[in-house]
CSV table of C-alpha atoms and ligand atoms in Angstrom, one decimal:
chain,number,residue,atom,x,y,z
A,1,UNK,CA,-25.8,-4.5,-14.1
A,2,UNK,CA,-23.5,-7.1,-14.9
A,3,UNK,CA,-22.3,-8.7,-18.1
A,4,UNK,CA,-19.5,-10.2,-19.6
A,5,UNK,CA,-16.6,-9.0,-21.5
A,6,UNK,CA,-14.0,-10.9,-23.5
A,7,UNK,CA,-10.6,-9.2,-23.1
A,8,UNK,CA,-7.3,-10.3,-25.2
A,9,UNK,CA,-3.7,-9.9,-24.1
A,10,UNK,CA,-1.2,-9.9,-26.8
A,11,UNK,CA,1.9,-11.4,-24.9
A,12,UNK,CA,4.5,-11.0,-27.2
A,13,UNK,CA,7.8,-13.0,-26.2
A,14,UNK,CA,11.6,-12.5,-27.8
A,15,UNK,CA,13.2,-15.7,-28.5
A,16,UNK,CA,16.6,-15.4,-29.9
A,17,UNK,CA,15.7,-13.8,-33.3
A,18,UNK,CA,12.2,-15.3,-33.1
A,19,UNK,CA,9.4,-13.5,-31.9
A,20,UNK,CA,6.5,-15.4,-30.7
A,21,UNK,CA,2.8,-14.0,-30.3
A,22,UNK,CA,0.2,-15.6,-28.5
A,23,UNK,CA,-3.1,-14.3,-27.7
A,24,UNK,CA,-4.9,-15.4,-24.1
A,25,UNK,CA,-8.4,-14.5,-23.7
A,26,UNK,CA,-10.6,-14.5,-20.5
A,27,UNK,CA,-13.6,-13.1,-19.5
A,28,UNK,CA,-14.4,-10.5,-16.5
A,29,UNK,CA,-17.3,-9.0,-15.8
A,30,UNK,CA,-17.7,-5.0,-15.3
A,31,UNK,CA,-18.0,-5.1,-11.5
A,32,UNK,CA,-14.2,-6.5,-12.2
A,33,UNK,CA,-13.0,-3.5,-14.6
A,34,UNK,CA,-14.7,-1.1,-12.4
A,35,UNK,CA,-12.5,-2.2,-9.6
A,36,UNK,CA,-9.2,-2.7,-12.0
A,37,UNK,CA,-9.9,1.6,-12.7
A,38,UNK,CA,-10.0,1.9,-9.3
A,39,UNK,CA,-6.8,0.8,-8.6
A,40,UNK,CA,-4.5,3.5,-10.4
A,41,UNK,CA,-1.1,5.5,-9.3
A,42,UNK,CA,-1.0,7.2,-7.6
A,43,UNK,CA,-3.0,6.3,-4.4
A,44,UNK,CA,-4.4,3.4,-5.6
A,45,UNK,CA,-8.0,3.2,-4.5
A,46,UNK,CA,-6.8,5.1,-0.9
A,47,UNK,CA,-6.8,8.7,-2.3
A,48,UNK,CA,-6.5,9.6,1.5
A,49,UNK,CA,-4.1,8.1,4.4
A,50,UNK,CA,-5.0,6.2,7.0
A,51,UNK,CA,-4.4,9.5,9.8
A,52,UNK,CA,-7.4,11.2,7.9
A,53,UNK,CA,-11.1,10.3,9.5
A,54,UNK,CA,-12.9,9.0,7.0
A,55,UNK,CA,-10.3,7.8,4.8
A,56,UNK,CA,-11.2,3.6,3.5
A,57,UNK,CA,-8.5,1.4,2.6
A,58,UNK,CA,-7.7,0.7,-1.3
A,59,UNK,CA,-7.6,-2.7,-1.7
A,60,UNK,CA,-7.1,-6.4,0.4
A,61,UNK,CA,-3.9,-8.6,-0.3
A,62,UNK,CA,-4.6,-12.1,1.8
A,63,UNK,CA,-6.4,-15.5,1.9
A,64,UNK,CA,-9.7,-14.1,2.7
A,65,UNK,CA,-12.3,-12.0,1.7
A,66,UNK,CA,-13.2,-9.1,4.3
A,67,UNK,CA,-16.7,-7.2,3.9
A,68,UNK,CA,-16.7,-3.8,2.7
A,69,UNK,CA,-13.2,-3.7,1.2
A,70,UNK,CA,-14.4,-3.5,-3.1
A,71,UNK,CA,-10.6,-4.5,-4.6
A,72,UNK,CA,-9.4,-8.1,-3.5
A,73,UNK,CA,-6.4,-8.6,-5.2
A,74,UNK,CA,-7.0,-12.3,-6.5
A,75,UNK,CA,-7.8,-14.3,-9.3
A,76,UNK,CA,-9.5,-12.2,-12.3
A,77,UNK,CA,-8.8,-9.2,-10.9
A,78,UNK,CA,-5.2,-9.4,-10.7
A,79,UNK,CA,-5.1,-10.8,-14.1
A,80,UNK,CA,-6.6,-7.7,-15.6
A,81,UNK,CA,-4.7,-5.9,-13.6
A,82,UNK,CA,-1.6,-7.2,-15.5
A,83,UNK,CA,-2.8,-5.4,-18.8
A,84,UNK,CA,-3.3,-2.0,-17.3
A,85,UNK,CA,0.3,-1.0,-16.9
A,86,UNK,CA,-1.1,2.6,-14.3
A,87,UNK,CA,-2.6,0.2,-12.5
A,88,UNK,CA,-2.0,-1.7,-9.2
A,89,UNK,CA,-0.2,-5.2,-9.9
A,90,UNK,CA,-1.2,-8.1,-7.4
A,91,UNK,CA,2.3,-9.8,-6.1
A,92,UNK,CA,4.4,-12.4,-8.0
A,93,UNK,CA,6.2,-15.0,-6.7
A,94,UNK,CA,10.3,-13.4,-7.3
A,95,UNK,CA,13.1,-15.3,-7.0
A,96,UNK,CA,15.0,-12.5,-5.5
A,97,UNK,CA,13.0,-10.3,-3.6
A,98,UNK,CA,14.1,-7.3,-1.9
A,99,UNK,CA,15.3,-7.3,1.2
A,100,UNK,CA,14.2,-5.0,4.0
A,101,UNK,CA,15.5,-3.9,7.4
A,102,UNK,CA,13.4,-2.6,10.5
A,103,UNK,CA,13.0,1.0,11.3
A,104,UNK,CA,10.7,0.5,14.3
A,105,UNK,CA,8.9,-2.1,15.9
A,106,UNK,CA,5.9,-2.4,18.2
A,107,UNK,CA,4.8,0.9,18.7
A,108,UNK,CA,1.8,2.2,19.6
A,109,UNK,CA,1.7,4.7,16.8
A,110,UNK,CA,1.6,4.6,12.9
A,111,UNK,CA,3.8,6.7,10.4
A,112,UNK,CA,2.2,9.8,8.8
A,113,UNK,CA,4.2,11.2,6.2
A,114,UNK,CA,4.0,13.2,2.9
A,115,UNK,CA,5.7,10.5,1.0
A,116,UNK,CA,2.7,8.5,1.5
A,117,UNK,CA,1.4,6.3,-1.6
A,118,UNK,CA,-1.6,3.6,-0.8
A,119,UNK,CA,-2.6,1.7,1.8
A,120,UNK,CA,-4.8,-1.2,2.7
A,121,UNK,CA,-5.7,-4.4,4.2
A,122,UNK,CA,-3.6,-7.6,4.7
A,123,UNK,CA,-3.2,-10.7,6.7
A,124,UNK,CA,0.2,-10.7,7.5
A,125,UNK,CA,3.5,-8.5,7.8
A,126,UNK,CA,4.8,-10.5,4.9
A,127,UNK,CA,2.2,-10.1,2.5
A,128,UNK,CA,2.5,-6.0,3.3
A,129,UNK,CA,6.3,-6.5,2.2
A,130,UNK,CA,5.2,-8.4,-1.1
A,131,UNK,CA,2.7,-5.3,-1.7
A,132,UNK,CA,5.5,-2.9,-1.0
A,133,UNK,CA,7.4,-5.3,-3.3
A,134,UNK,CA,5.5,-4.7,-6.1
A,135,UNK,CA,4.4,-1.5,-6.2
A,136,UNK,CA,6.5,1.1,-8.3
A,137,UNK,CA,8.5,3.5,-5.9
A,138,UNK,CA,7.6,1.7,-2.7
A,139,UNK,CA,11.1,1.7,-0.4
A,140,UNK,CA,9.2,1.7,3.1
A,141,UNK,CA,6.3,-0.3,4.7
A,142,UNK,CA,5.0,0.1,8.0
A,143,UNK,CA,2.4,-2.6,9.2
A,144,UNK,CA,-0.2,-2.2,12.2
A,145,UNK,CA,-3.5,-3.3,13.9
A,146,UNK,CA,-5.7,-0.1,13.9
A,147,UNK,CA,-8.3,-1.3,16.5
A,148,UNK,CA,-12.0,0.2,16.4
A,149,UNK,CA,-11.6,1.5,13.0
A,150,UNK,CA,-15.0,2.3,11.3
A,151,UNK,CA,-12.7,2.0,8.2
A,152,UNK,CA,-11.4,-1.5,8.6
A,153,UNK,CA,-15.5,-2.5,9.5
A,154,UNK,CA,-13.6,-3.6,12.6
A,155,UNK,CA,-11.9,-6.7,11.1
A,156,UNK,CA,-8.6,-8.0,12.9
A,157,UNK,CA,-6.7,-7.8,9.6
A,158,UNK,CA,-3.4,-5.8,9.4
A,159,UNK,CA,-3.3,-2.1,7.6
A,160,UNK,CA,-0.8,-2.0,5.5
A,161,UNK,CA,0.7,1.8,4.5
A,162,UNK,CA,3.1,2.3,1.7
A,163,UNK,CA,5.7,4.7,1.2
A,164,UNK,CA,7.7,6.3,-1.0
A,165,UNK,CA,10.4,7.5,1.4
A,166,UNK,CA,12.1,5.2,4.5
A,167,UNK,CA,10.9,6.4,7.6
A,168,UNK,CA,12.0,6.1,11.4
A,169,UNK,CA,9.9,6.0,14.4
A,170,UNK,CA,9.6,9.7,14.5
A,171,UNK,CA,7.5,9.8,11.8
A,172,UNK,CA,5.2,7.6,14.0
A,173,UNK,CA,3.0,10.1,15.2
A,174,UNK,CA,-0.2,9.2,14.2
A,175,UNK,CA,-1.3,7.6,17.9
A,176,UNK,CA,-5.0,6.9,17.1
A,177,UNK,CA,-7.3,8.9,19.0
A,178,UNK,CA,-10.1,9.8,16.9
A,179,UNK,CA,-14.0,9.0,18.3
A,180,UNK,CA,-14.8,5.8,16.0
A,181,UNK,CA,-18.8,5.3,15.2
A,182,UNK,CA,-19.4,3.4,18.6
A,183,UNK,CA,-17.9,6.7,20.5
A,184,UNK,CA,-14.8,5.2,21.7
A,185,UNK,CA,-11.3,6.3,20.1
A,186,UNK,CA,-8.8,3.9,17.7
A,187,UNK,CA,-6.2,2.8,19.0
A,188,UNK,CA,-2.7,1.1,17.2
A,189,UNK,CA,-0.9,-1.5,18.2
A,190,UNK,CA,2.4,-3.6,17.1
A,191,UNK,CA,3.1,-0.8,14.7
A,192,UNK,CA,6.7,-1.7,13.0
A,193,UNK,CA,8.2,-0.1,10.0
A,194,UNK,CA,10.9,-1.7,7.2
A,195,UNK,CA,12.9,0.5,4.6
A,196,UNK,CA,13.6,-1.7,1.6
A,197,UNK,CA,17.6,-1.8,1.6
A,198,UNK,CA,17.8,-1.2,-2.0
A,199,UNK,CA,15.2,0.8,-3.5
A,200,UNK,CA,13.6,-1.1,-6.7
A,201,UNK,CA,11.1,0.3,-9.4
B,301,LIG,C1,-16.6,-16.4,-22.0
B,301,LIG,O1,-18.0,-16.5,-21.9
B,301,LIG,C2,-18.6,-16.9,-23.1
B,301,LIG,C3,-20.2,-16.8,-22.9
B,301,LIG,O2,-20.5,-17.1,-21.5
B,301,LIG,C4,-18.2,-18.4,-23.3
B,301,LIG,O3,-18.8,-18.9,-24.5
B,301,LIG,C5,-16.7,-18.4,-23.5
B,301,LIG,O4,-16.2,-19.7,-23.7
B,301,LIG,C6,-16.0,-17.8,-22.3
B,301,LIG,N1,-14.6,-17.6,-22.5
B,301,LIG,C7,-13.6,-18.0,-21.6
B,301,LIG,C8,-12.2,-17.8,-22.0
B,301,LIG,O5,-13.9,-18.4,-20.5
B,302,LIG,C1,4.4,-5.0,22.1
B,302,LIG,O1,4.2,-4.0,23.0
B,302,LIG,C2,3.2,-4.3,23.9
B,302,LIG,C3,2.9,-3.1,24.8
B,302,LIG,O2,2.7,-2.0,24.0
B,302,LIG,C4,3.6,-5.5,24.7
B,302,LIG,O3,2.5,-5.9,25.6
B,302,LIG,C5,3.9,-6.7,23.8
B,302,LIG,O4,4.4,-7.8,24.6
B,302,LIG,C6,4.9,-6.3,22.8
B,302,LIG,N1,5.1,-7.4,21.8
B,302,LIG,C7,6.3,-7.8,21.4
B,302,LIG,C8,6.3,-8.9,20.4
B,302,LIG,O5,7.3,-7.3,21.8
């Protein structure tokens, strides 16, 4: 059941002395909050990693909108994201954004490590980096096609892991392998990983 639900964001701005309220409302329907609850720390909607069978990806950062993934991180959703503070944040726009340098590149294998935090679906290697950007704790990405993935309903898009630790091509031990629905294994492909040079919250 759907319906509609008015929610009101105090945004309180300090201006020399002054202090300025507004109040912005919008409304969202349930489906939308649902998903928002979804999204909390510390996994995000992807309670387990991408090297465990059966484990779905949390959520899909891009310009499209892939069947079977429930938290697109667009338009309403990211804006009532932005008033749950234990919640997922889509990317902003930053003027200075953190710069990152390669670990591995186009391997064969993905990282598997404790230090794991969320992962999910994106278009590009960039718009992994501006996930890993934004979420709190995040100093490592890595990025990689996961090919005949019952997970990924077998879209092209990139999986995108995020990390709380930097990792090197060691940790890249997770070499596909496991028999997918159609009986044939995953495989991975232009796996590369980047370790943010300066670690920010
Ligand atoms: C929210 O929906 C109600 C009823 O459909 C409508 O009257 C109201 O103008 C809407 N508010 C916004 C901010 O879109
Ligand atoms: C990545 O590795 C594959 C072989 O695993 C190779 O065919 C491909 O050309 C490489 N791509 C780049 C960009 O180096």
């Amino acid at each position: 059941m759907r319906f509609a639900a008015v929610f009101t964001a105090l945004t309180v701005a300090a201006t020399a002395g002054l202090q300025q309220v507004s109040a912005q409302s919008f409304n969202v329907s349930s489906d939308s909050i649902v998903d928002a609850l979804l999204l909390q720390a510390p996994h995000y909607n992807a309670p387990n990693p991408p090297w465990v069978a059966g484990a779905t990806p949390g959520w899909y950062y891009g310009k499209g909108s892939p069947d079977g993934i429930l938290c697109i991180l667009e338009g309403l959703l990211c804006e009532l994201l932005e008033l749950l503070p234990f919640c997922l944040h889509c990317p902003h726009k930053v003027k200075n954004p953190p710069e990152y340098t390669p670990t591995f590149t186009n391997l064969t294998c993905a990282a598997q490590d404790s230090s794991y935090q969320t992962y999910g679906l994106v278009d590009t290697v960039a718009d992994c980096q501006s996930m890993c950007d934004t979420v709190e704790g995040c100093v490592f990405f890595n990025v990689y096609h996961d090919n005949n993935a019952d997970d990924k309903n077998d879209s092209p898009l990139l999986t995108c892991a995020l990390f709380t630790s930097c990792l090197g091509p060691s940790s890249a031990d997770n070499c596909g392998g496991q028999t997918q629905s159609n009986g044939l294994p995953d495989t991975i492909s232009e796996s590369s990983g980047f370790c943010k040079k300066t670690p920010t919250a």
